[in-house]
Short mmCIF file of C-alpha atoms in Angstrom, two decimals:
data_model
loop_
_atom_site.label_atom_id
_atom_site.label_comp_id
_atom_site.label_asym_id
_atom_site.label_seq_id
_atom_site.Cartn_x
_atom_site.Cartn_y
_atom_site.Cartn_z
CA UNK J 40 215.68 76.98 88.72
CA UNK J 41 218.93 78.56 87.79
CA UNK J 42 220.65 77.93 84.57
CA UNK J 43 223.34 75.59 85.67
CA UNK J 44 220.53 73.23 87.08
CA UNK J 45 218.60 73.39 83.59
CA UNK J 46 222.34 72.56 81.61
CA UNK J 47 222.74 69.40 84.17
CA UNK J 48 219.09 68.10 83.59
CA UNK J 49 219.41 68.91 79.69
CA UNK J 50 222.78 66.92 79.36
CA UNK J 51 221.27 64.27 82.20
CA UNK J 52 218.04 64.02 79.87
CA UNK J 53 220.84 63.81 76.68
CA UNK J 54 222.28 61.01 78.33
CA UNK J 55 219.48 58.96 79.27
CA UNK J 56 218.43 59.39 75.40
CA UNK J 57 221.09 58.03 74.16
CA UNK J 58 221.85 55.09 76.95
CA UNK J 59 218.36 54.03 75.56
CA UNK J 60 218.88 54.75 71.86
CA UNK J 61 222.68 52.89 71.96
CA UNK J 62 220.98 50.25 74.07
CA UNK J 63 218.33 49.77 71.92
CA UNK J 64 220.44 49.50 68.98
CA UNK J 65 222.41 46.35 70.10
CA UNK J 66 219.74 44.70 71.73
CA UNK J 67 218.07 45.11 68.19
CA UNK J 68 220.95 43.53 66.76
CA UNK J 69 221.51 40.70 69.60
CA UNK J 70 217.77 40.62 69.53
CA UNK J 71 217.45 39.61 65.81
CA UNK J 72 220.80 37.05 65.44
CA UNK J 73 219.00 35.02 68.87
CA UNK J 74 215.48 35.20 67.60
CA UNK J 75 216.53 33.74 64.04
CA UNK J 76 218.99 31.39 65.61
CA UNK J 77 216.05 30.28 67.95
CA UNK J 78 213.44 30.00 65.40
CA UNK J 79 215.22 28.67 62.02
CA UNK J 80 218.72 27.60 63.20
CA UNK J 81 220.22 23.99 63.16
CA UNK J 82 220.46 22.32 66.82
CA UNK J 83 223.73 23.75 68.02
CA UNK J 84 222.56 27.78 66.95
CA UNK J 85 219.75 26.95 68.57
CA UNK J 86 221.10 25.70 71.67
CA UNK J 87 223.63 28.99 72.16
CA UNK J 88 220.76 31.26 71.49
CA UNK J 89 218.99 29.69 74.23
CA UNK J 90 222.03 29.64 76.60
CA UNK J 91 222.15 33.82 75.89
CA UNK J 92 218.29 34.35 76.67
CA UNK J 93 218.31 31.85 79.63
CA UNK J 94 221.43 33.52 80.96
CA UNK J 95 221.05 37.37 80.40
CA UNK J 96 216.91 37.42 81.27
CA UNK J 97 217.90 35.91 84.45
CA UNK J 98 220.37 38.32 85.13
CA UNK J 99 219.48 41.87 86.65
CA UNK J 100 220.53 44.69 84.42
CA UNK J 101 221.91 46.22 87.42
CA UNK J 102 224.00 43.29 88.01
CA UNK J 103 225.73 43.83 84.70
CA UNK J 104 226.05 47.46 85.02
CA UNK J 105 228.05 46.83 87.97
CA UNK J 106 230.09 44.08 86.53
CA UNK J 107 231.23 46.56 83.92
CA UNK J 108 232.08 49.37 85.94
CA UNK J 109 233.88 47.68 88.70
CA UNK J 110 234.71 43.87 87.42
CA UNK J 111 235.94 44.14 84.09
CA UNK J 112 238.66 47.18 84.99
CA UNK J 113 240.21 44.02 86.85
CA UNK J 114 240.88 42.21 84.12
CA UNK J 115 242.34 44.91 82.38
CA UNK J 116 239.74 46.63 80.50
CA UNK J 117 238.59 50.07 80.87
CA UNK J 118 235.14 50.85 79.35
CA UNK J 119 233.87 54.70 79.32
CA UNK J 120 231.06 54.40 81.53
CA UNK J 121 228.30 55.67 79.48
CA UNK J 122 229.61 52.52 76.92
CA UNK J 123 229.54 49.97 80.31
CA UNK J 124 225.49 51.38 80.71
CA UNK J 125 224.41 50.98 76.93
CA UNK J 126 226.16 47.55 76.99
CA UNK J 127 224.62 46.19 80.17
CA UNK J 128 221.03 47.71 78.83
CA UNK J 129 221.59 45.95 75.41
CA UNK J 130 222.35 42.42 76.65
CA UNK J 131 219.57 42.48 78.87
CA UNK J 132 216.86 43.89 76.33
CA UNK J 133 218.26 41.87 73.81
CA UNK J 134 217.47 38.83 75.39
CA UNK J 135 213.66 39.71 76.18
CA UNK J 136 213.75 41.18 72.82
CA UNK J 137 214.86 37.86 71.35
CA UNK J 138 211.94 36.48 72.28
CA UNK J 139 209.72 38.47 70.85
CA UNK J 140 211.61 37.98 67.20
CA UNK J 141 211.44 34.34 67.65
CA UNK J 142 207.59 34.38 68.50
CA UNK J 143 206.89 36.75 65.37
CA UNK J 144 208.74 35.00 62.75
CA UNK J 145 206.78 31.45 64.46
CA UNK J 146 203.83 33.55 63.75
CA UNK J 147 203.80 34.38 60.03
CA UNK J 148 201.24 31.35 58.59
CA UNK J 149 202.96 27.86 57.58
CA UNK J 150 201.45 28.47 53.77
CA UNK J 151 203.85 31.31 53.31
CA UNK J 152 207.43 29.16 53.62
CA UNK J 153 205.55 26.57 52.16
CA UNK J 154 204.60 28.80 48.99
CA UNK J 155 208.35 30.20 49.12
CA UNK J 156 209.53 26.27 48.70
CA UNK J 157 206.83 25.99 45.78
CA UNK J 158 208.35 28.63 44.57
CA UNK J 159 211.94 27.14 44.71
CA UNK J 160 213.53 29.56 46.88
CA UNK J 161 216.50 28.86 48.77
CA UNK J 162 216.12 28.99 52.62
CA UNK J 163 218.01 32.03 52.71
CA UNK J 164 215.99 33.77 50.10
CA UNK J 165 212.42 32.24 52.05
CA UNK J 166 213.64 34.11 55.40
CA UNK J 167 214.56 37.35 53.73
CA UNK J 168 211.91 37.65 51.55
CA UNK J 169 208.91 36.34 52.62
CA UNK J 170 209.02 35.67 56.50
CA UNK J 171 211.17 38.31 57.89
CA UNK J 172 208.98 41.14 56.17
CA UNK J 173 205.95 39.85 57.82
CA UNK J 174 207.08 38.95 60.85
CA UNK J 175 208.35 42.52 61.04
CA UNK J 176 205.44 44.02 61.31
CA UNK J 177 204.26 41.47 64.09
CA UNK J 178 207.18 42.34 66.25
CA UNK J 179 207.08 46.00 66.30
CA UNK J 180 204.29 46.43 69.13
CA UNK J 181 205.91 44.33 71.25
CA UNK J 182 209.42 45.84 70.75
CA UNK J 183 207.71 49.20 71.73
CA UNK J 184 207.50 47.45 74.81
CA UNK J 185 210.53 46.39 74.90
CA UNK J 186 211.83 50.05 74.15
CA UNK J 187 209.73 51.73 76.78
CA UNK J 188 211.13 48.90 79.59
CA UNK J 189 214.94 49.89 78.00
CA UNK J 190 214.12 53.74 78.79
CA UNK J 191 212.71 53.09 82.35
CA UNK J 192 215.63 50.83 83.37
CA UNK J 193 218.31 53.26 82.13
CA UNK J 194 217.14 54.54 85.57
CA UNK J 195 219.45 51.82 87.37
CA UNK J 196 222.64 53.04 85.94
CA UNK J 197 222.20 55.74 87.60
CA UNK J 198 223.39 53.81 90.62
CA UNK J 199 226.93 52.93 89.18
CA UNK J 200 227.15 57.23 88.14
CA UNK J 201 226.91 57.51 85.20
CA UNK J 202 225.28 60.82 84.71
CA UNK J 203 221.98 60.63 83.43
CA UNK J 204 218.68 62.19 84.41
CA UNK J 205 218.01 60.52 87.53
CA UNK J 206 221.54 61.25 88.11
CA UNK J 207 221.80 64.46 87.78
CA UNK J 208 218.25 65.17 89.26
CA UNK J 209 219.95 63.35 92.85
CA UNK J 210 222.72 66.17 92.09
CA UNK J 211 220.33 69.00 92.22
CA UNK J 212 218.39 67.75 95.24
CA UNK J 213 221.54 67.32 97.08
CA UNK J 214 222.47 70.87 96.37
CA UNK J 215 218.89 72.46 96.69
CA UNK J 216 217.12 70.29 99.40
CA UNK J 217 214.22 70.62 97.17
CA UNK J 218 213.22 66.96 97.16
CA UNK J 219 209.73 67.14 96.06
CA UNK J 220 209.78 69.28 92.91
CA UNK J 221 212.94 67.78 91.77
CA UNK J 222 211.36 63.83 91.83
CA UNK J 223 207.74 65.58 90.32
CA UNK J 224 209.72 66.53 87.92
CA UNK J 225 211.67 63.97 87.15
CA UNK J 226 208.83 61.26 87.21
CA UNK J 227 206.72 63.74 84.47
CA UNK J 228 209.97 63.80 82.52
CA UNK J 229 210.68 59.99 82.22
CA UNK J 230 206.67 59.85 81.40
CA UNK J 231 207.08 62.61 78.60
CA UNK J 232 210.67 61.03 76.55
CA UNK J 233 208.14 57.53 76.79
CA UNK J 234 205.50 59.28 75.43
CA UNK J 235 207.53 60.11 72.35
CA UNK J 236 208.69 57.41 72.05
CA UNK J 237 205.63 55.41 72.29
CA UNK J 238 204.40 58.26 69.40
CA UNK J 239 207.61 57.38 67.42
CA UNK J 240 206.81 53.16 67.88
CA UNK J 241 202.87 53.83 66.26
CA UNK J 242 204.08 55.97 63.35
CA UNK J 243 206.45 53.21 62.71
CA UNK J 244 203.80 50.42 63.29
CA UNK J 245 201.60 51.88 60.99
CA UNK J 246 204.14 52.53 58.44
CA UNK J 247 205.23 48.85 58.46
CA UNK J 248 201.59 47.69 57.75
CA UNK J 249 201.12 49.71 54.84
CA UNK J 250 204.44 47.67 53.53
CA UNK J 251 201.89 44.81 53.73
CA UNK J 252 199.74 46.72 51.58
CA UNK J 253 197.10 46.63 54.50
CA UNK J 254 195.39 49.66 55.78
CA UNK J 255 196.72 50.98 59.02
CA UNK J 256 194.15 51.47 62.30
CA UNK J 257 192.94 54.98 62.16
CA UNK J 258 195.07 56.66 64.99
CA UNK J 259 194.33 59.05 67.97
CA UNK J 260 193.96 62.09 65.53
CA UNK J 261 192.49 60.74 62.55
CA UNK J 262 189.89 59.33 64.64
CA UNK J 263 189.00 62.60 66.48
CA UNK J 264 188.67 63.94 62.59
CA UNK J 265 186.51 62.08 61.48
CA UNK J 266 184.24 61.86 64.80
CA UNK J 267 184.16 65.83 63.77
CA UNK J 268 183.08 65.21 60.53
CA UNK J 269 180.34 62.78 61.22
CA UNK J 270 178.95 65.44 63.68
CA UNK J 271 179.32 68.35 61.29
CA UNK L 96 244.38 40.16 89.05
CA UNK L 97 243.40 36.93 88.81
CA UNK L 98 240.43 34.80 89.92
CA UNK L 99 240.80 33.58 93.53
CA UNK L 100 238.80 30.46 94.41
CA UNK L 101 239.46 29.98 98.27
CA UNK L 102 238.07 33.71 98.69
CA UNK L 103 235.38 33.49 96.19
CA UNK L 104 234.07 30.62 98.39
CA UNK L 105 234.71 32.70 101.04
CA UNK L 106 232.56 35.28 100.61
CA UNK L 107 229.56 32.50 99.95
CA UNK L 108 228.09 33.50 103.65
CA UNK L 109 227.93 36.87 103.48
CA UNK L 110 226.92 36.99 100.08
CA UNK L 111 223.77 34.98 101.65
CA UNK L 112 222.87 37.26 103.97
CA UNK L 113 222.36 39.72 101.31
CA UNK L 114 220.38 37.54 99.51
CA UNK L 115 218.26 36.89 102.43
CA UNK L 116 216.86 40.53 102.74
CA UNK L 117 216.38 40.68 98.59
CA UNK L 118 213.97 37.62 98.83
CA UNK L 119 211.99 39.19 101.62
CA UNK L 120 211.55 42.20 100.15
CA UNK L 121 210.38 40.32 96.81
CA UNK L 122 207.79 38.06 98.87
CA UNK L 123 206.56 41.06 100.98
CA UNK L 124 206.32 43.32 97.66
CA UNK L 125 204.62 40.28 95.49
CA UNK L 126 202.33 39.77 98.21
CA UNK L 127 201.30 43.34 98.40
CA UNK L 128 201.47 43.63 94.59
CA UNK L 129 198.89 40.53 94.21
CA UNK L 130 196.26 42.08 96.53
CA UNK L 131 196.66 45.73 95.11
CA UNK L 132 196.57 44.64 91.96
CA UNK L 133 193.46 42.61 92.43
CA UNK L 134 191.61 45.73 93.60
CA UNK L 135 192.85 48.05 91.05
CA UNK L 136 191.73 45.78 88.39
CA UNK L 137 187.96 45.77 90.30
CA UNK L 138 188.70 49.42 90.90
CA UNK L 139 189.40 49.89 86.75
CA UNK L 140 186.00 48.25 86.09
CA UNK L 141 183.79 50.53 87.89
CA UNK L 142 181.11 51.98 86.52
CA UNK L 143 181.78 55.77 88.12
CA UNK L 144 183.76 57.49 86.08
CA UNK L 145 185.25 59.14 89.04
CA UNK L 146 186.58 56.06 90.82
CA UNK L 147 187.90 54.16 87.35
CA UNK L 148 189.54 57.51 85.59
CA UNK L 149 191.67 58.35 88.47
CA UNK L 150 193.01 55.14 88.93
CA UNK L 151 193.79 54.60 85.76
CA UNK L 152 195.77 57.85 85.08
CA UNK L 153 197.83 57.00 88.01
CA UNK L 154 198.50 53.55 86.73
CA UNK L 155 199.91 54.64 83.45
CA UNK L 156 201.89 57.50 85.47
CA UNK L 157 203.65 54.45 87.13
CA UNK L 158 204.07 52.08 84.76
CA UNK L 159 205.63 55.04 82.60
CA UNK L 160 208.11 55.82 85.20
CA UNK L 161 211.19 53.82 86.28
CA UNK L 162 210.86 52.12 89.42
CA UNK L 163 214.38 53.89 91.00
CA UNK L 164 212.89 56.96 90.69
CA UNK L 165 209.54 56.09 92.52
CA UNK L 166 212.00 54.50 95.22
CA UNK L 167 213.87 57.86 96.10
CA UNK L 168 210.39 59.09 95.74
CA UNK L 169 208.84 57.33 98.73
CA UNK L 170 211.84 57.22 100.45
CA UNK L 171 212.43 60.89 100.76
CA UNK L 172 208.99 62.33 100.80
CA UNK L 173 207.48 59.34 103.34
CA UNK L 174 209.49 60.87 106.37
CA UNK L 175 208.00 64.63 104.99
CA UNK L 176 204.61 63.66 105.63
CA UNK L 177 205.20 61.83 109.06
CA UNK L 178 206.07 58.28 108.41
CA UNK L 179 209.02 56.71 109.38
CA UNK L 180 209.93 53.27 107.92
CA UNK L 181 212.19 51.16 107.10
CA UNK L 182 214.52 51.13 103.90
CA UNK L 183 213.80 47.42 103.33
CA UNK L 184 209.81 48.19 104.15
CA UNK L 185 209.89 51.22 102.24
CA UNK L 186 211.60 49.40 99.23
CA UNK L 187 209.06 46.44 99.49
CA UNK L 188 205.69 48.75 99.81
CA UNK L 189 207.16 50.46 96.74
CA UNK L 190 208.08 47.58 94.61
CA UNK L 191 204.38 46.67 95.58
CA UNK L 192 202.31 49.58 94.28
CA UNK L 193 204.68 49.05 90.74
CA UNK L 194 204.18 45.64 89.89
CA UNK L 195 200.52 46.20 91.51
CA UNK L 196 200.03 48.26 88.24
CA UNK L 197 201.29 45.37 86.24
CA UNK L 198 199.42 42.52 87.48
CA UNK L 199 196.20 44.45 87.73
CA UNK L 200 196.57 44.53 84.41
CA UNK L 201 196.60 40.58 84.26
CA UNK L 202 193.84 40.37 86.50
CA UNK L 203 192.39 42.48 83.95
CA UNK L 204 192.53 40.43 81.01
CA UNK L 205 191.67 37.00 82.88
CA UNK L 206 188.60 38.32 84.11
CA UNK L 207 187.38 39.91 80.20
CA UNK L 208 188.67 36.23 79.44
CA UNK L 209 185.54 34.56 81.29
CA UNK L 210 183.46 33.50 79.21
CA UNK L 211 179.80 36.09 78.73
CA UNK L 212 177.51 33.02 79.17
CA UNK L 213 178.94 32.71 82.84
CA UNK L 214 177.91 36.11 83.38
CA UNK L 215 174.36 36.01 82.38
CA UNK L 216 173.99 32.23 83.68
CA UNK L 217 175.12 33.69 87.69
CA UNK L 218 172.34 36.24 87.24
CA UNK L 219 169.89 34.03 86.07
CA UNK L 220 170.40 32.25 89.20
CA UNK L 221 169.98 35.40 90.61
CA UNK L 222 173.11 35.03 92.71
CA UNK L 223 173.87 38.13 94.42
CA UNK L 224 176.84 40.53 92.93
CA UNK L 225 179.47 39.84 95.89
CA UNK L 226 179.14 35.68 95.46
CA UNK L 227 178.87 35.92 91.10
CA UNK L 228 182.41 37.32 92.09
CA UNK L 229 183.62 35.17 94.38
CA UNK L 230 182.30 31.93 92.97
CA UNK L 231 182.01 32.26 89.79
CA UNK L 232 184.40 34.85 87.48
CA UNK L 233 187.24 34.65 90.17
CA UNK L 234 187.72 31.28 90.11
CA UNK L 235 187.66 30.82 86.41
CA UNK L 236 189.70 34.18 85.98
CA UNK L 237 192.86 33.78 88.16
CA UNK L 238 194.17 30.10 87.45
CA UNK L 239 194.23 31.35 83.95
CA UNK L 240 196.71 34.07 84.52
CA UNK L 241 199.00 32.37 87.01
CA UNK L 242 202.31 31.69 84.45
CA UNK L 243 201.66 35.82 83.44
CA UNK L 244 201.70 36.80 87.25
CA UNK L 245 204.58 33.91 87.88
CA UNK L 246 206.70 35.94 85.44
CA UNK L 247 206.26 39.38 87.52
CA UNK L 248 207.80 37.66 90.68
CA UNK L 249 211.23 37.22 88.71
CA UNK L 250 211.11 40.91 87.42
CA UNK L 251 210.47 41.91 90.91
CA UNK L 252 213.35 39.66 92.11
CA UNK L 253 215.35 41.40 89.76
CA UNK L 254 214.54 44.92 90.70
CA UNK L 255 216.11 44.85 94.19
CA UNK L 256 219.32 44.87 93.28
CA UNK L 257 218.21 48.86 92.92
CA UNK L 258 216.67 48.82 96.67
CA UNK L 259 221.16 49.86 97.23
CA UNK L 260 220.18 53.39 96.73
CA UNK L 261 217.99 53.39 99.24
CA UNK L 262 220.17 52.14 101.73
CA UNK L 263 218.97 48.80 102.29
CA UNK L 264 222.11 46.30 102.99
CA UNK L 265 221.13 43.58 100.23
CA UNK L 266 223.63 41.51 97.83
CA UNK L 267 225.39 44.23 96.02
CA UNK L 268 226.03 46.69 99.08
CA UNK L 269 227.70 43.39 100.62
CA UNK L 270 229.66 43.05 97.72
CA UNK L 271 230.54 46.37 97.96
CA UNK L 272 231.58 46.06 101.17
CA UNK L 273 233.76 43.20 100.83
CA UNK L 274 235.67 45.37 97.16
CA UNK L 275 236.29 47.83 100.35
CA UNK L 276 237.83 45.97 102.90
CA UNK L 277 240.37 43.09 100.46
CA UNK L 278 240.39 45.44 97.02
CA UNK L 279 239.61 42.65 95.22
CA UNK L 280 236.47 43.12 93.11
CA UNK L 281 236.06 40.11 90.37
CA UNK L 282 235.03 37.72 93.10
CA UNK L 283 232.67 40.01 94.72
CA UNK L 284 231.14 40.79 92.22
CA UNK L 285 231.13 38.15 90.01
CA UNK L 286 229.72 35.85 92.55
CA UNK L 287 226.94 38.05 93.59
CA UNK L 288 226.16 37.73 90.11
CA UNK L 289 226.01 34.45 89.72
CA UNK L 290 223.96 34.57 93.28
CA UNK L 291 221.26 36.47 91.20
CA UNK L 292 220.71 33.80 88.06
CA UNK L 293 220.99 30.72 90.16
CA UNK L 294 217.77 32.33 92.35
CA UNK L 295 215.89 33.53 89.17
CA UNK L 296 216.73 30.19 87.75
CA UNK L 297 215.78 28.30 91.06
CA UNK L 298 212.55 30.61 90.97
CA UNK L 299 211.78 29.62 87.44
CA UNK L 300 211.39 26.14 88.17
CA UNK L 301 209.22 26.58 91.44
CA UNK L 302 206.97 28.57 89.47
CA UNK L 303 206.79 25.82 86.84
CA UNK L 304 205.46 23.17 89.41
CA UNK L 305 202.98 25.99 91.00
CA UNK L 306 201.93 26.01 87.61
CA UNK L 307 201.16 22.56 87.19
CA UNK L 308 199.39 22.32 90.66
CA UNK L 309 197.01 25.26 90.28
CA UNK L 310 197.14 26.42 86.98
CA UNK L 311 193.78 24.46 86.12
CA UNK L 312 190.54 26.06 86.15
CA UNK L 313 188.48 23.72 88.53
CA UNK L 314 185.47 21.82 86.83
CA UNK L 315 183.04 20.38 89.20
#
């Protein structure tokens, strides 16, 4: 491998880190207006979140992608194309991820809003204070998820060049002819960036149950400890 | 440039056509990933270490990786080792073996779903291993799971817009095609689109009345 072909995968890998980080930033956002809208809007907030997950989980991110690149310059407006990926990747997580917000915050236990109400809290004040905090820590597994899905199909944009891994991997085999190393390669690399991630997701997870003031599940390394311990 | 309805409508034919190879890639791959995934969920259970640990390193491997990648994967390194297919069979096998890793999963957790009792109560009657699968977890197992596995066909449908890089001629390449010859590329694309959520949409409901037929576990 010479040096040029480590600079393209470096700034390919770059890329693909921050298609999924932008990404998952505004499906976050889009993710959190639906799912509230959804669970504790009036009718009509309801009805347009629903008309945004129906319509963007239905549509492939690919499709979007493409719309973006080619479409859009026709009606006069010119996006950079790393922008066009993280855009088409955040609508379509979002939506998936809008689910999960709306099933988290339907999760937290009745007696809590009712307690708030006891309490004479405004409905503003119940969502903020009491359900959003626990349904918080509901919804962070399954936004993991949702994160590791956003990192795989930054793959696709791939098609429409914008120059991420994958991209830049196709580059190299092009140039090289050295098909299988480059695709080993790039497979273990996807599988290593979800790895930290995934790592990133638990340390996060267990940080947001101690906010509950509940003890955390013992993770991978703790667990090895004490196995030592009890052995010792 | 402006939207142009007589050529939007136009284009509704050929559009089709495209849309005609994405759907059979989708049934050949579900089919494939249904039966594959069955297995790998049997294979997953098995008491040698040596069958289960393999399989389920490879599973993660795949279900860690995105799908595009496994695509130019197969469809560059299946001619280096002697097999020449083609792009639409190669993109339908692969979609296959990915989802297969999903849906085993499904498999997996409607068959720990069976109730223990059933378990013991098909050995008391000493019934032998094959049948105590075939008449009596199965059948409880896999109605149970059908809306999970229902939702894998759409994902699948909406992978194969990526099957383009490997050549095969589906909706998008047509669409392509058609920005190529007129230079117009808001209808094209716009209405292949569209093409896309009506299916997934159409798809949503058939899979709602599937549901409803065989989504009950059988009592007799």
């Amino acid at each position: 491998m010479t040096s040029g072909q480590f600079h393209l995968l470096l700034d390919g890998a770059l890329n693909t880190i921050y298609l999924t980080l932008g990404g998952a930033a505004l499906a976050l956002v889009l993710a959190l207006v639906a799912g509230l809208a959804r669970a504790r809007g009036n009718r009509a907030v309801r009805i347009i979140g629903g008309c945004y997950v129906e319509i963007f989980r239905g549509l492939p991110t690919l499709v979007l992608a493409f719309w973006f690149v080619f479409a859009l310059p026709a009606l006069g407006w010119q996006l950079d194309p790393l922008w066009a990926g993280m855009l088409a990747l955040g609508l379509n997580i979002g939506a998936y991820a809008a689910e999960v917000v709306r099933g988290a915050i339907r999760s937290v236990p009745t007696g809590q809003a009712e307690a708030a109400v006891a309490l004479n809290f405004t409905r503003a004040q119940r969502i903020r204070h009491v359900e959003l905090p626990q349904a918080y820590v509901a919804m962070l597994p399954p936004l993991g998820n949702n994160l590791i899905e956003l990192l795989k199909s930054s793959a696709v944009v791939s098609i429409v060049s914008i120059p991420d891994l994958t991209f830049n991997a196709q580059l190299i085999r092009m140039s090289s002819g050295e098909t299988l190393p480059v695709f080993t390669g790039l497979l273990f690399g996807y599988a290593v960036i979800a790895l930290v991630l995934t790592g990133l997701m638990r340390l996060l997870e267990r940080h947001a149950v101690r906010t509950l003031g509940r003890e955390p599940v013992p993770g991978v390394i703790r667990r090895i400890l004490r196995r030592a311990e009890a052995t010792a | 440039m402006s939207w142009d309805w007589d050529y939007a409508w136009d284009i509704v034919p050929d559009l089709w056509d495209g849309m005609k190879v994405a759907l059979e890639a989708t049934v050949y791959g579900y089919l494939i990933a249904l039966a594959l995934g069955l297995v790998l969920a049997l294979a997953r259970r098995n008491k040698h270490r040596w069958i289960s640990l393999p399989i389920a390193l490879l599973s993660e491997l795949i279900r860690a990786t995105p799908l595009l990648v496994q695509l130019f994967f197969m469809f560059y390194l299946l001619p280096e080792i002697g097999i020449r297919w083609e792009p639409l069979t190669v993109g339908a096998v692969t979609l296959g073996i990915h989802y297969a890793t999903y849906t085993s999963e499904v498999y997996r957790s409607g068959i720990d779903n069976v109730p223990v009792g059933q378990w013991e109560a098909a050995t008391a009657l000493n019934l032998p291993r094959r049948r105590v699968w075939t008449s009596v977890i199965l059948p409880q197992a896999v109605p149970r799971v059908i809306p999970a596995l229902g939702n894998y066909l759409i994902a699948m449908f909406k992978d194969t817009p990526q099957l383009i890089a490997i050549t095969v001629v589906e909706v998008f390449s047509t669409a392509r095609e058609l920005n190529s010859e007129t230079f117009r590329t808001l209808e094209p694309f716009t209405m292949a689109g569209l093409f896309y959520l009506v299916v997934a949409l159409v798809m949503s409901g058939v899979l709602r009345l599937v549901e409803r037929r065989f989504g009950r576990v059988r009592s007799t």
